[in-house]
Coordinates of N, CA and C in Angstrom, one line a residue:
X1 N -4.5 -8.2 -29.8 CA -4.4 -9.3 -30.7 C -3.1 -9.1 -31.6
X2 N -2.4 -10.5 -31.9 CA -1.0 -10.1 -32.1 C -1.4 -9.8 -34.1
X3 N -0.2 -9.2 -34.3 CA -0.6 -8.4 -36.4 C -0.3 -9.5 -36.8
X4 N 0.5 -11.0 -36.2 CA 0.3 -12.0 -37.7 C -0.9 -12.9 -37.8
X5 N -1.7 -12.7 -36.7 CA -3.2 -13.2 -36.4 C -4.1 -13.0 -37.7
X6 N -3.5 -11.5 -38.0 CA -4.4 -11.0 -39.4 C -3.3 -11.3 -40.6
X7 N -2.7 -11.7 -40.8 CA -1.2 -11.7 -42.1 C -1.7 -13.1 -43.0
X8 N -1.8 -13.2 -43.9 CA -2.2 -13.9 -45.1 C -1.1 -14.3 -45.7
X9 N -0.2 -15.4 -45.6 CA 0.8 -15.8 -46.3 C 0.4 -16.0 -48.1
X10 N 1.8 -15.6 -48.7 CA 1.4 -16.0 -49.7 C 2.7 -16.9 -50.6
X11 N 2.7 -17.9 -50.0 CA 4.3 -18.8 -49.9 C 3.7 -19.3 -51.3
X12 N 3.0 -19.4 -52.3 CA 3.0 -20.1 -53.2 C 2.4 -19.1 -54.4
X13 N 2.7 -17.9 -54.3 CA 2.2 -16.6 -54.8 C 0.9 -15.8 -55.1
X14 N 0.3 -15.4 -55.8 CA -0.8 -15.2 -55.9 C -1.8 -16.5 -56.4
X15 N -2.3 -16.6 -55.9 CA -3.5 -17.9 -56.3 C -4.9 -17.2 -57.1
X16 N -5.2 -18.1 -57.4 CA -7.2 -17.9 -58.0 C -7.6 -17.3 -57.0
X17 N -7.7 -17.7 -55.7 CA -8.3 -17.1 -54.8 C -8.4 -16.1 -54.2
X18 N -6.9 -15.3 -54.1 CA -6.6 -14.1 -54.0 C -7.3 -13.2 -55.5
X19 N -7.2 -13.3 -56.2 CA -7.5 -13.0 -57.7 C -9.5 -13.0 -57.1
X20 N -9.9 -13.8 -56.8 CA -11.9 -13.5 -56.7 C -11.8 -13.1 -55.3
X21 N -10.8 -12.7 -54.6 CA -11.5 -11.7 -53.5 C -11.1 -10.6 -53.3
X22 N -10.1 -10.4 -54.6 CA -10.1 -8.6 -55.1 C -11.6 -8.2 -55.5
X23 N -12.3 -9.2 -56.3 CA -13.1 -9.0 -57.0 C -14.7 -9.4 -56.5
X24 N -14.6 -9.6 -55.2 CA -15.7 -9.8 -54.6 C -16.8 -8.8 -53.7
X25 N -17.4 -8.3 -54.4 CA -18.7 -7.0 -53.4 C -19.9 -8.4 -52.6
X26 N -19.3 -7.7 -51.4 CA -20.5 -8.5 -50.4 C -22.0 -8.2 -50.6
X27 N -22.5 -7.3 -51.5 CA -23.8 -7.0 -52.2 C -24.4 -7.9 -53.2
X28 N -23.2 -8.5 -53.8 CA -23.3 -9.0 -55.0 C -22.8 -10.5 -55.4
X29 N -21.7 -10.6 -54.5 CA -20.9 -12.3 -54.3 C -20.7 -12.4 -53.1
X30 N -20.4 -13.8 -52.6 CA -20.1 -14.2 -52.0 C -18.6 -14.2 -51.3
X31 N -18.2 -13.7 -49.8 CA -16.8 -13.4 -49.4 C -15.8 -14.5 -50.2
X32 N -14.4 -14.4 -50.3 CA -13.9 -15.6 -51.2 C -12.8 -15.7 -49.1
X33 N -13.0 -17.3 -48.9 CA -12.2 -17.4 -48.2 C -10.7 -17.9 -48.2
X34 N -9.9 -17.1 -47.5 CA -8.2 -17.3 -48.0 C -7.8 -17.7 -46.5
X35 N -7.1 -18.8 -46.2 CA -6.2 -19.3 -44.8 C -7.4 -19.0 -43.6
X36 N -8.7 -19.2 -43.9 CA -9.5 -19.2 -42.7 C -10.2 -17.6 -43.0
X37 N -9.8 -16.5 -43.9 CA -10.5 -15.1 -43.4 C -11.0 -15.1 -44.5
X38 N -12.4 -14.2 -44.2 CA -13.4 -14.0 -45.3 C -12.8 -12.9 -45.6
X39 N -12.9 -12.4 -47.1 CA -12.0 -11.6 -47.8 C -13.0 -10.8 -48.8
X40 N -13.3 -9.5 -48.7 CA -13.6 -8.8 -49.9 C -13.2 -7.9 -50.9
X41 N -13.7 -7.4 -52.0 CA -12.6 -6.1 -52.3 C -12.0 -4.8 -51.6
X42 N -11.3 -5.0 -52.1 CA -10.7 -3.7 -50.5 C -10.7 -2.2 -51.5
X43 N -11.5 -2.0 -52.0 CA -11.9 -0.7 -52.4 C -12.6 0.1 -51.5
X44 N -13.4 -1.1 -50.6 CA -13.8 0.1 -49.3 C -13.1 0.9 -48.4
X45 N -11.7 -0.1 -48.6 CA -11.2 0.8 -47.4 C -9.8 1.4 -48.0
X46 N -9.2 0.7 -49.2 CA -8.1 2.0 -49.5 C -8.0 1.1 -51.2
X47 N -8.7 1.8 -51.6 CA -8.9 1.6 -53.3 C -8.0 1.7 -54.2
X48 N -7.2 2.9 -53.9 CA -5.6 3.1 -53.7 C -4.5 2.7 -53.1
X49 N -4.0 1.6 -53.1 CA -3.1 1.6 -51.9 C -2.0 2.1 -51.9
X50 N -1.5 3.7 -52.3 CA -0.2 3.9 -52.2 C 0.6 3.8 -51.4
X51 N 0.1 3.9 -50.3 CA 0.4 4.3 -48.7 C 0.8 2.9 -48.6
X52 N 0.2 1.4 -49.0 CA 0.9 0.4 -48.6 C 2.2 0.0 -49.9
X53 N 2.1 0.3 -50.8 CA 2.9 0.2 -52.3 C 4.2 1.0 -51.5
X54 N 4.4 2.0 -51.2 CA 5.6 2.7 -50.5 C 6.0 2.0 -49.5
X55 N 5.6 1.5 -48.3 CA 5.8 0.7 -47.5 C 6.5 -0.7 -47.8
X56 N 6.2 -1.3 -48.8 CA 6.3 -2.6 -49.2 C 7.6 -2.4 -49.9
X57 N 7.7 -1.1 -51.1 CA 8.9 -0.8 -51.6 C 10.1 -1.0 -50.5
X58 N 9.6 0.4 -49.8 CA 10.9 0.5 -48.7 C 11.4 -0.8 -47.9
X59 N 10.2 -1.9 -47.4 CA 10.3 -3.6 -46.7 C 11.0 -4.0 -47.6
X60 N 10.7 -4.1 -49.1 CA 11.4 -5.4 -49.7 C 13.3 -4.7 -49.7
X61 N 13.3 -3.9 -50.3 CA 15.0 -3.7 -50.3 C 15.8 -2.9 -49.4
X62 N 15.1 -2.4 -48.2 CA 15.4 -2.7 -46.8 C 15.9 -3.6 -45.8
X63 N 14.7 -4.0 -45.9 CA 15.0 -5.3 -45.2 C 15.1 -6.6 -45.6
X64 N 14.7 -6.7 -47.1 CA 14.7 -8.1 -47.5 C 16.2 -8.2 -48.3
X65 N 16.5 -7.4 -48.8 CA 17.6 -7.0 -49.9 C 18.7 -6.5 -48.9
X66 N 18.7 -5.1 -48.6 CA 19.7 -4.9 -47.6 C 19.8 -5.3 -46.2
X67 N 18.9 -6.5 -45.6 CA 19.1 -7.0 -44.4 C 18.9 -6.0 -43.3
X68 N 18.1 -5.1 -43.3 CA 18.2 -3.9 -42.2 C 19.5 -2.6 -42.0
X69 N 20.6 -3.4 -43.1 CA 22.0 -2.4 -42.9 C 21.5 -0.9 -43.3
X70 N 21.6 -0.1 -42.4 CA 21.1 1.6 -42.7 C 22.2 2.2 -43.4
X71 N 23.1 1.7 -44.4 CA 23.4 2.2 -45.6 C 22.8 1.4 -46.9
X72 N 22.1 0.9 -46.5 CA 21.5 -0.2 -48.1 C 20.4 0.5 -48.6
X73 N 21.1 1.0 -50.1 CA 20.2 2.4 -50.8 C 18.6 1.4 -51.0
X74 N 17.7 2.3 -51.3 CA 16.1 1.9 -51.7 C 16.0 2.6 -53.0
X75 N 16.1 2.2 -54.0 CA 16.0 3.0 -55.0 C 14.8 3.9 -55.2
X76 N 14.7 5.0 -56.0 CA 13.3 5.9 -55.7 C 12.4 4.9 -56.8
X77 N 11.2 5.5 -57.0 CA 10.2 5.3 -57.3 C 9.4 6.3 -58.2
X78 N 8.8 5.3 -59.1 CA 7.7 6.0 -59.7 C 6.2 5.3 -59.9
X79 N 5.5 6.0 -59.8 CA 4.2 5.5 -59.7 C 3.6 5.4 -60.4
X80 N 2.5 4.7 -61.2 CA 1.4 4.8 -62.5 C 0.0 4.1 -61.8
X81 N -0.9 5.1 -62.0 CA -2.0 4.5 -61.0 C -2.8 4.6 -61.9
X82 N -3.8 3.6 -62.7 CA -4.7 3.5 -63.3 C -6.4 3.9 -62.3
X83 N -6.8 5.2 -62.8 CA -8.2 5.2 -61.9 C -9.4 4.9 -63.1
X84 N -10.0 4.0 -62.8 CA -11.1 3.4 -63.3 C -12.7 4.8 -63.1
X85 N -12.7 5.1 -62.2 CA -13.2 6.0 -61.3 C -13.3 7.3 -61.8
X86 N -14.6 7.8 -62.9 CA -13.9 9.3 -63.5 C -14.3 10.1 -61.9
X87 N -13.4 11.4 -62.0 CA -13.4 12.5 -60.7 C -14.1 13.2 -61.7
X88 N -14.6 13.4 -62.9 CA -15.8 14.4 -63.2 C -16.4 13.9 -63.9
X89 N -17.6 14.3 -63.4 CA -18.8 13.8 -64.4 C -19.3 15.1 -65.2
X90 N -19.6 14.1 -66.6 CA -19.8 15.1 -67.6 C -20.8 16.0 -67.6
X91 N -22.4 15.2 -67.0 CA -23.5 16.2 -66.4 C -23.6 15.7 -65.2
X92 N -24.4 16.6 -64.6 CA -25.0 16.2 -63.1 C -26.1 15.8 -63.2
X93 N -25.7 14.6 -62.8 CA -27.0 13.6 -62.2 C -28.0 14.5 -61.3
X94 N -29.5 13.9 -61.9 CA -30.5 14.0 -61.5 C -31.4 13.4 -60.9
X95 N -31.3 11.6 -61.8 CA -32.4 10.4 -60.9 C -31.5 10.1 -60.5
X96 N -32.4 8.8 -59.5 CA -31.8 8.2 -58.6 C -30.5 7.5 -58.7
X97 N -30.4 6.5 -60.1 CA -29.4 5.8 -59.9 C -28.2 7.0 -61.0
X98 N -28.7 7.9 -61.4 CA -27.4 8.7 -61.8 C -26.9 8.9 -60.4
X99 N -27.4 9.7 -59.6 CA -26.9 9.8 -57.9 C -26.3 9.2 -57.5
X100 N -26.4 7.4 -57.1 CA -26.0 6.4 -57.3 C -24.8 6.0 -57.7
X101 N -24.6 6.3 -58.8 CA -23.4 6.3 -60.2 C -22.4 7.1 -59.3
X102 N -23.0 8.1 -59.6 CA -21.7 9.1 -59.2 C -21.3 9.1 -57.3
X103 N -22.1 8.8 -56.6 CA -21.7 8.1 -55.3 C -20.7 7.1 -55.1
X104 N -20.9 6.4 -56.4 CA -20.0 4.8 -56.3 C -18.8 5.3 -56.4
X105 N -18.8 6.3 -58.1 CA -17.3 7.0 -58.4 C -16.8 7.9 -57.1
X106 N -17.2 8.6 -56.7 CA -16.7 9.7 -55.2 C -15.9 8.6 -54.6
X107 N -16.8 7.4 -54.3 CA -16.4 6.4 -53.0 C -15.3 6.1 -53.5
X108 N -14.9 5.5 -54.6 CA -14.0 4.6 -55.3 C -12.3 5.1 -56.0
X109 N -13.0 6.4 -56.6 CA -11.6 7.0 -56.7 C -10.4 7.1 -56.7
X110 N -9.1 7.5 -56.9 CA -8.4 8.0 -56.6 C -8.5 9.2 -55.7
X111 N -7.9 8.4 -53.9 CA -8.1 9.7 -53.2 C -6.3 9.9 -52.7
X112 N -5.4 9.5 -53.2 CA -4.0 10.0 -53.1 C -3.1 11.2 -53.0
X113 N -4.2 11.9 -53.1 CA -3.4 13.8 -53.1 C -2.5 13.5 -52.0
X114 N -3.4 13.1 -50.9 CA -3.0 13.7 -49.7 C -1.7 12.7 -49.1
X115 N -2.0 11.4 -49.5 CA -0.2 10.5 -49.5 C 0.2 11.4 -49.8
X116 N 0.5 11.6 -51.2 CA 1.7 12.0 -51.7 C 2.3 13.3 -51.2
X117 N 1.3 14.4 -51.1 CA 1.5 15.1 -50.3 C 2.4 15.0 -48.3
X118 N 1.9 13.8 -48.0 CA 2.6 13.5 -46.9 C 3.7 12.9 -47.3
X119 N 4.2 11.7 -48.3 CA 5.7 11.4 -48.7 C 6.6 12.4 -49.3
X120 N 6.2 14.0 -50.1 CA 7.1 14.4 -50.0 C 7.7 15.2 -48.1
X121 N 6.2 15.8 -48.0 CA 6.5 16.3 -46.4 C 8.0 15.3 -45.8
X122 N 7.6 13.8 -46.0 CA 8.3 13.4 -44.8 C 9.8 13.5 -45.7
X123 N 10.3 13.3 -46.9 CA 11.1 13.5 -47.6 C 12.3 15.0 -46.8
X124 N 11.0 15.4 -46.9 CA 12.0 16.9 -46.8 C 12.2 17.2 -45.4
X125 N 11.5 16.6 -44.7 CA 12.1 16.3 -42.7 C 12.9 15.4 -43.2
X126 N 13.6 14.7 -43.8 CA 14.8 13.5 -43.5 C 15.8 14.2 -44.6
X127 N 15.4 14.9 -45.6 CA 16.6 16.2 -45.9 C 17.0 17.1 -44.9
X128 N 16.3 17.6 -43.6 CA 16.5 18.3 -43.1 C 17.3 18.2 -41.9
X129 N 16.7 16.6 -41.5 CA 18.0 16.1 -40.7 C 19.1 16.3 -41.1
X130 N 19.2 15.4 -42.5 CA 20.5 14.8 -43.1 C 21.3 16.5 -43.3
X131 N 20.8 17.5 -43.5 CA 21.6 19.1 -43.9 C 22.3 19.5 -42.5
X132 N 21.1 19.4 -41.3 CA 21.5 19.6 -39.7 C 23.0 19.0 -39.3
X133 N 22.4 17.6 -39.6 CA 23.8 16.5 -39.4 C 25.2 17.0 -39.9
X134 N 24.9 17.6 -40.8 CA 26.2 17.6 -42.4 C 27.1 19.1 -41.6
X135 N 26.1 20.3 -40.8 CA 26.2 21.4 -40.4 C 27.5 21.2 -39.1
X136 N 26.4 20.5 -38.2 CA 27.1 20.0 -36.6 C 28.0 19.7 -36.9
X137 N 28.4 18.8 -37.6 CA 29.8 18.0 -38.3 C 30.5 19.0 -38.7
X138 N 30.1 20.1 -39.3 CA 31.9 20.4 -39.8 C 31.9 21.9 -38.7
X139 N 31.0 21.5 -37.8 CA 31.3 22.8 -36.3 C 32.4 21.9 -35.4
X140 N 32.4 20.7 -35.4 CA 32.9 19.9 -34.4 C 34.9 19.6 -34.9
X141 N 35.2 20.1 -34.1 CA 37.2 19.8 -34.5 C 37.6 19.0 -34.0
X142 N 37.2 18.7 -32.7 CA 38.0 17.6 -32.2 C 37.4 16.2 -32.1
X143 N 38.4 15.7 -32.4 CA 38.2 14.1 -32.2 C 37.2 13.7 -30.9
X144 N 37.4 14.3 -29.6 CA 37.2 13.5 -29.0 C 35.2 14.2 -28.6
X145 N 35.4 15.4 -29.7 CA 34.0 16.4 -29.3 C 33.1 15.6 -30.0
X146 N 33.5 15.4 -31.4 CA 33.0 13.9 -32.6 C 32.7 13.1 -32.0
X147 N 33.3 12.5 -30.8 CA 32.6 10.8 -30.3 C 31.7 11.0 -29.4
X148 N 31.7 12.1 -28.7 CA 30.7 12.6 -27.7 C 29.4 12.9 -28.6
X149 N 29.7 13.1 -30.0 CA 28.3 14.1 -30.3 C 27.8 13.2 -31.0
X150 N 28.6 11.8 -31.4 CA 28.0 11.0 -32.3 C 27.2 10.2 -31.0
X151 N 28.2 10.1 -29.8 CA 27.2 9.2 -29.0 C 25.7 9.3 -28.4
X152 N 25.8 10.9 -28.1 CA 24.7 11.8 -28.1 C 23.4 11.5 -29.0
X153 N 24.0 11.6 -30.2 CA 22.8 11.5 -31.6 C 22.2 9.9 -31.7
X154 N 22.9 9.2 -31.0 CA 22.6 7.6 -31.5 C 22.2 6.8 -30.1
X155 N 21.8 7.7 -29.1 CA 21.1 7.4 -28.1 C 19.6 8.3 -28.7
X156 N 19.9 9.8 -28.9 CA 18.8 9.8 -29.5 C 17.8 9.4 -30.8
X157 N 19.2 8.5 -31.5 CA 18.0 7.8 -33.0 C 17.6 6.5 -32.3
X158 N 17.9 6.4 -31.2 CA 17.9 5.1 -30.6 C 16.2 4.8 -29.1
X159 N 15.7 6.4 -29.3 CA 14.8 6.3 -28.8 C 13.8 6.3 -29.2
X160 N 12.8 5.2 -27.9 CA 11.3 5.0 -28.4 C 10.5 6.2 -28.7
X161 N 9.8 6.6 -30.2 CA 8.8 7.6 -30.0 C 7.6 7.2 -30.2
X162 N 6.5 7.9 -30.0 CA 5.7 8.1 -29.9 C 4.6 6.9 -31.1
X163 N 4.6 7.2 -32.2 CA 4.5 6.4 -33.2 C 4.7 4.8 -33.7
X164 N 4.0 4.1 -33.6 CA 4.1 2.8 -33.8 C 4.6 2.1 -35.4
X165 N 5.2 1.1 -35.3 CA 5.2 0.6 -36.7 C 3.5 0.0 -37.3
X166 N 3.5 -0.5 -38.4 CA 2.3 -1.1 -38.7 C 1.6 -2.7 -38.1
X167 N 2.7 -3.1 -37.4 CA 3.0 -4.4 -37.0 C 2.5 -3.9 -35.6
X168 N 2.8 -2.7 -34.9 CA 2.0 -2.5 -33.7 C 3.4 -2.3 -32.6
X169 N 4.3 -2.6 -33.0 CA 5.8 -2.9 -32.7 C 6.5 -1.6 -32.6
X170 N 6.8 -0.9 -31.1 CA 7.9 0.3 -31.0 C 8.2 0.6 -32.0
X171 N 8.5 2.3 -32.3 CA 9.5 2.5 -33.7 C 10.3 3.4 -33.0
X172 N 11.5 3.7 -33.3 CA 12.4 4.8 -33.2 C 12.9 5.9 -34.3
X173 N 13.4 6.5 -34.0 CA 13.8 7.9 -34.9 C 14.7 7.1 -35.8
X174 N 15.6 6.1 -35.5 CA 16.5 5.2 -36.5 C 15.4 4.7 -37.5
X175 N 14.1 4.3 -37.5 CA 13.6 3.8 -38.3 C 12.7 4.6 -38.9
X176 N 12.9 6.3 -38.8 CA 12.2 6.8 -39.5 C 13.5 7.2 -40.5
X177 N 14.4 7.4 -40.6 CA 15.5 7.9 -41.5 C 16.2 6.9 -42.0
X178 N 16.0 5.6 -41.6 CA 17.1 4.6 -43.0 C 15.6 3.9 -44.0
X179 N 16.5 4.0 -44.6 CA 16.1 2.5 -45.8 C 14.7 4.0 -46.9
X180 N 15.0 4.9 -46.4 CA 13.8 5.8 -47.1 C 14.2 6.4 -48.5
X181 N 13.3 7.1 -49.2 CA 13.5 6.6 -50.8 C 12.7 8.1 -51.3
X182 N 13.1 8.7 -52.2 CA 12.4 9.7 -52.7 C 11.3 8.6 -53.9
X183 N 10.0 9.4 -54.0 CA 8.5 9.3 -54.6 C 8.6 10.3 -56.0
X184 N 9.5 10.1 -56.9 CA 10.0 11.1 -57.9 C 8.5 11.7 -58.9
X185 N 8.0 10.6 -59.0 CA 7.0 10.7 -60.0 C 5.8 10.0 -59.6
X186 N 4.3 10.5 -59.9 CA 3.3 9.8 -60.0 C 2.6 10.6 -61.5
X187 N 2.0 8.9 -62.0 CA 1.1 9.5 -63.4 C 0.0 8.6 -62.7
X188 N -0.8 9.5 -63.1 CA -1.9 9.2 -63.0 C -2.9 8.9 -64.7
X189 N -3.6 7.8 -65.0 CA -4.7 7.7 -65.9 C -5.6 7.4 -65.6
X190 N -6.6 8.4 -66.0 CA -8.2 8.4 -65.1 C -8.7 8.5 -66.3
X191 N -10.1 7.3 -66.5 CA -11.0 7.2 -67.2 C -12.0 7.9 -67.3
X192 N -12.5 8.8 -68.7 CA -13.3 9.8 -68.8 C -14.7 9.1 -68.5
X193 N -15.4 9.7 -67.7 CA -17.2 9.9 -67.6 C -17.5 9.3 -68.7
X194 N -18.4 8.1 -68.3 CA -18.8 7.8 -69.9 C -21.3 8.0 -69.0
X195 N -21.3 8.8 -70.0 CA -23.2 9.0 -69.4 C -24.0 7.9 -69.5
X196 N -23.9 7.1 -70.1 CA -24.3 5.5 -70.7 C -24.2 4.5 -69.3
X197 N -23.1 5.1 -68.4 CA -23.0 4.0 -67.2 C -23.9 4.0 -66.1
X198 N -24.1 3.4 -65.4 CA -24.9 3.1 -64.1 C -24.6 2.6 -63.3
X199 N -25.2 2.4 -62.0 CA -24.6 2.7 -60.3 C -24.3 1.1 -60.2
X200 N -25.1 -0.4 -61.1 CA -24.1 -1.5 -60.7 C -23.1 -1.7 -61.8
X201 N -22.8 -0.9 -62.2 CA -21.5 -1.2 -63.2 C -20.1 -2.1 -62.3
X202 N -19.8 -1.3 -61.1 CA -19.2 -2.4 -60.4 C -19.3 -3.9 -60.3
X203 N -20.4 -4.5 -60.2 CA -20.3 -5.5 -60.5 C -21.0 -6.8 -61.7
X204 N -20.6 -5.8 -63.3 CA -21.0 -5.8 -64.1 C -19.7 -7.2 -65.0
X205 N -19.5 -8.1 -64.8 CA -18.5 -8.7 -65.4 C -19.2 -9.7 -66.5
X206 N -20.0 -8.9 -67.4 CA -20.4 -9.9 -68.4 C -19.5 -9.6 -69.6
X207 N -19.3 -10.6 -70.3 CA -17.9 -10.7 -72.1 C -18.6 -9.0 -72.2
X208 N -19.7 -8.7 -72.9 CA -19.9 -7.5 -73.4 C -19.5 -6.5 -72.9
X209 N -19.8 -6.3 -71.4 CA -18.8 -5.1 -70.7 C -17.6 -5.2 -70.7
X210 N -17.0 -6.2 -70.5 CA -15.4 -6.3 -70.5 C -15.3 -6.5 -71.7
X211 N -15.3 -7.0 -72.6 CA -15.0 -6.7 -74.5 C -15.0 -4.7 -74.4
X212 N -16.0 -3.9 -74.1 CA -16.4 -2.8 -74.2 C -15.3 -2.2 -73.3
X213 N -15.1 -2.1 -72.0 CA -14.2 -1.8 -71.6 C -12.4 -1.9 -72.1
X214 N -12.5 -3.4 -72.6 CA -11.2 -3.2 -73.6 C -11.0 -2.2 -74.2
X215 N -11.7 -2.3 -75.5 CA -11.9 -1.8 -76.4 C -11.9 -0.2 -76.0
X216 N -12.5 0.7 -74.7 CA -11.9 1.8 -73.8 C -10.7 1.9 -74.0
X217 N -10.0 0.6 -73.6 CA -8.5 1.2 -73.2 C -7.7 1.4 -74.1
X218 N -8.2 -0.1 -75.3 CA -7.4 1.0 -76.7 C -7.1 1.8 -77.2
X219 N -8.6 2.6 -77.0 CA -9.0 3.9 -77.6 C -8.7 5.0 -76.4
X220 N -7.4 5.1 -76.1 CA -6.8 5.8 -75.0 C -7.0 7.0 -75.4
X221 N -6.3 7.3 -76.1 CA -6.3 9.4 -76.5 C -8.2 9.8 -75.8
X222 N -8.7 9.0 -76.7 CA -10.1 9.4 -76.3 C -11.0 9.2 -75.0
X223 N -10.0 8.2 -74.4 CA -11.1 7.9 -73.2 C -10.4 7.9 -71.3
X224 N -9.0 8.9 -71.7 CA -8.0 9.0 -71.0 C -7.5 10.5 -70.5
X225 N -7.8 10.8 -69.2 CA -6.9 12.1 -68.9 C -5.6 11.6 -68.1
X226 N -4.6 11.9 -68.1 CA -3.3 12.0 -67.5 C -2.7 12.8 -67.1
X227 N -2.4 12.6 -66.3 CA -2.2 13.6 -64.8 C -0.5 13.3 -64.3
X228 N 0.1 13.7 -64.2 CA 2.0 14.2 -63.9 C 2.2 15.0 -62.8
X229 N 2.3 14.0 -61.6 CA 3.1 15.2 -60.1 C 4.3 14.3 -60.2
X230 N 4.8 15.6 -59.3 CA 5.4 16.6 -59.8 C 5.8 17.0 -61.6
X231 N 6.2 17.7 -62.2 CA 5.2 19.3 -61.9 C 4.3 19.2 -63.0
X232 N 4.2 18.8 -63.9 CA 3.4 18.7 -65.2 C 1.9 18.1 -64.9
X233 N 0.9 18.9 -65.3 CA 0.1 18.0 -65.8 C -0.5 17.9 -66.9
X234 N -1.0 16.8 -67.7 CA -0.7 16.7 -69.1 C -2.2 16.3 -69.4
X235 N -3.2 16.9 -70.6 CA -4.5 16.4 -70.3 C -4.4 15.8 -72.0
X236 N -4.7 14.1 -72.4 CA -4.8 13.9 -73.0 C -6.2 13.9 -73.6

């Protein structure tokens, strides 16, 4: 099946509709339908999307900005990921819906270690090319050894590997090394364990929880840990 089969235009930007099917649990509401597809919150399946937030960086001024030219810089990035989701609970649940509770939080989380840990990996294979490249180059004296070795390398960035794009579409070694972008910083703010909550708090949107919840985020110092990769981490 072809990838624009599943692709969701959004030629008139975010609508209402996109907006209630972030917010839709198939437990609890009804799917919200967008261009024909039932749509729910996608916390099931990547609650975090860094992995698509990097991708989308590198598409828009890649290819939207610099037209595909493999000198058109990607500026780096930094990240700020709000987790709603505390990663510790203050006691350990004992009844059922404390169990419950903290199942929801596991599920929901911030589970990004391991991106980030693979964007810098791939970082430091495309420094390692780029050092290789910089090496060969000043081994090579002659002119005519240079055009043989550039032709050599640009058959090989020029072949199919193994790896597909997201689209499903061939990729080559050329498109693992242009348009790529160092991931300088991620902060993280993750909301402290509060013991008062329970296992449908997800889909809890009455004035009083959301007034209450505000009123959380005000009260930041107190209701906030922050987290700094690389290298700091900072616990408010």
């Amino acid at each position: 099946m072809k990838y624009e089969n599943h692709s969701i235009s959004y030629v008139n930007g975010l609508m209402r509709e996109h907006v209630m099917a972030s917010a839709s649990f198939p437990l609890y509401f009804d799917y919200e339908e967008v261009d024909g597809h039932k749509l729910c919150d996608g916390g099931i399946l990547s609650n975090t999307p860094l992995r698509e937030l990097l991708q989308a960086h590198r598409d828009y001024w890649y290819k939207e900005i610099g037209k595909n030219n493999e000198d058109a810089p990607v500026p780096d990035l930094e990240v700020y990921i709000i987790d709603v989701w505390p990663s510790v609970e203050k006691a350990i649940p004992s009844d059922y819906d404390g169990i419950k509770e903290r199942n929801s939080d596991i599920t929901h989380s911030d589970k990004t270690e391991y991106d980030q840990k693979i964007a810098a990996l791939v970082t430091d294979y495309l420094n390692l090319y780029k050092e290789t490249k910089k090496i060969a180059k000043t081994h090579i004296k002659d002119q005519k050894e240079y055009e043989l070795f550039q032709k050599d390398l640009n058959i090989l960035l020029n072949t199919v590997i193994e790896s597909k794009k997201r689209t499903g579409k061939e990729r080559t070694y050329n498109d693992l090394i242009h348009g790529r972008f160092d991931l300088k910083r991620i902060v993280t703010i993750e909301r402290k364990d509060d013991i008062h909550s329970i296992y449908n708090k997800w889909a809890d949107y009455t004035m009083e929880t959301i007034d209450k919840l505000i009123k959380e985020g005000e009260d930041f110092e107190k209701r906030a840990i922050v987290k700094t990769t690389p290298p700091e981490v900072d616990i408010v």
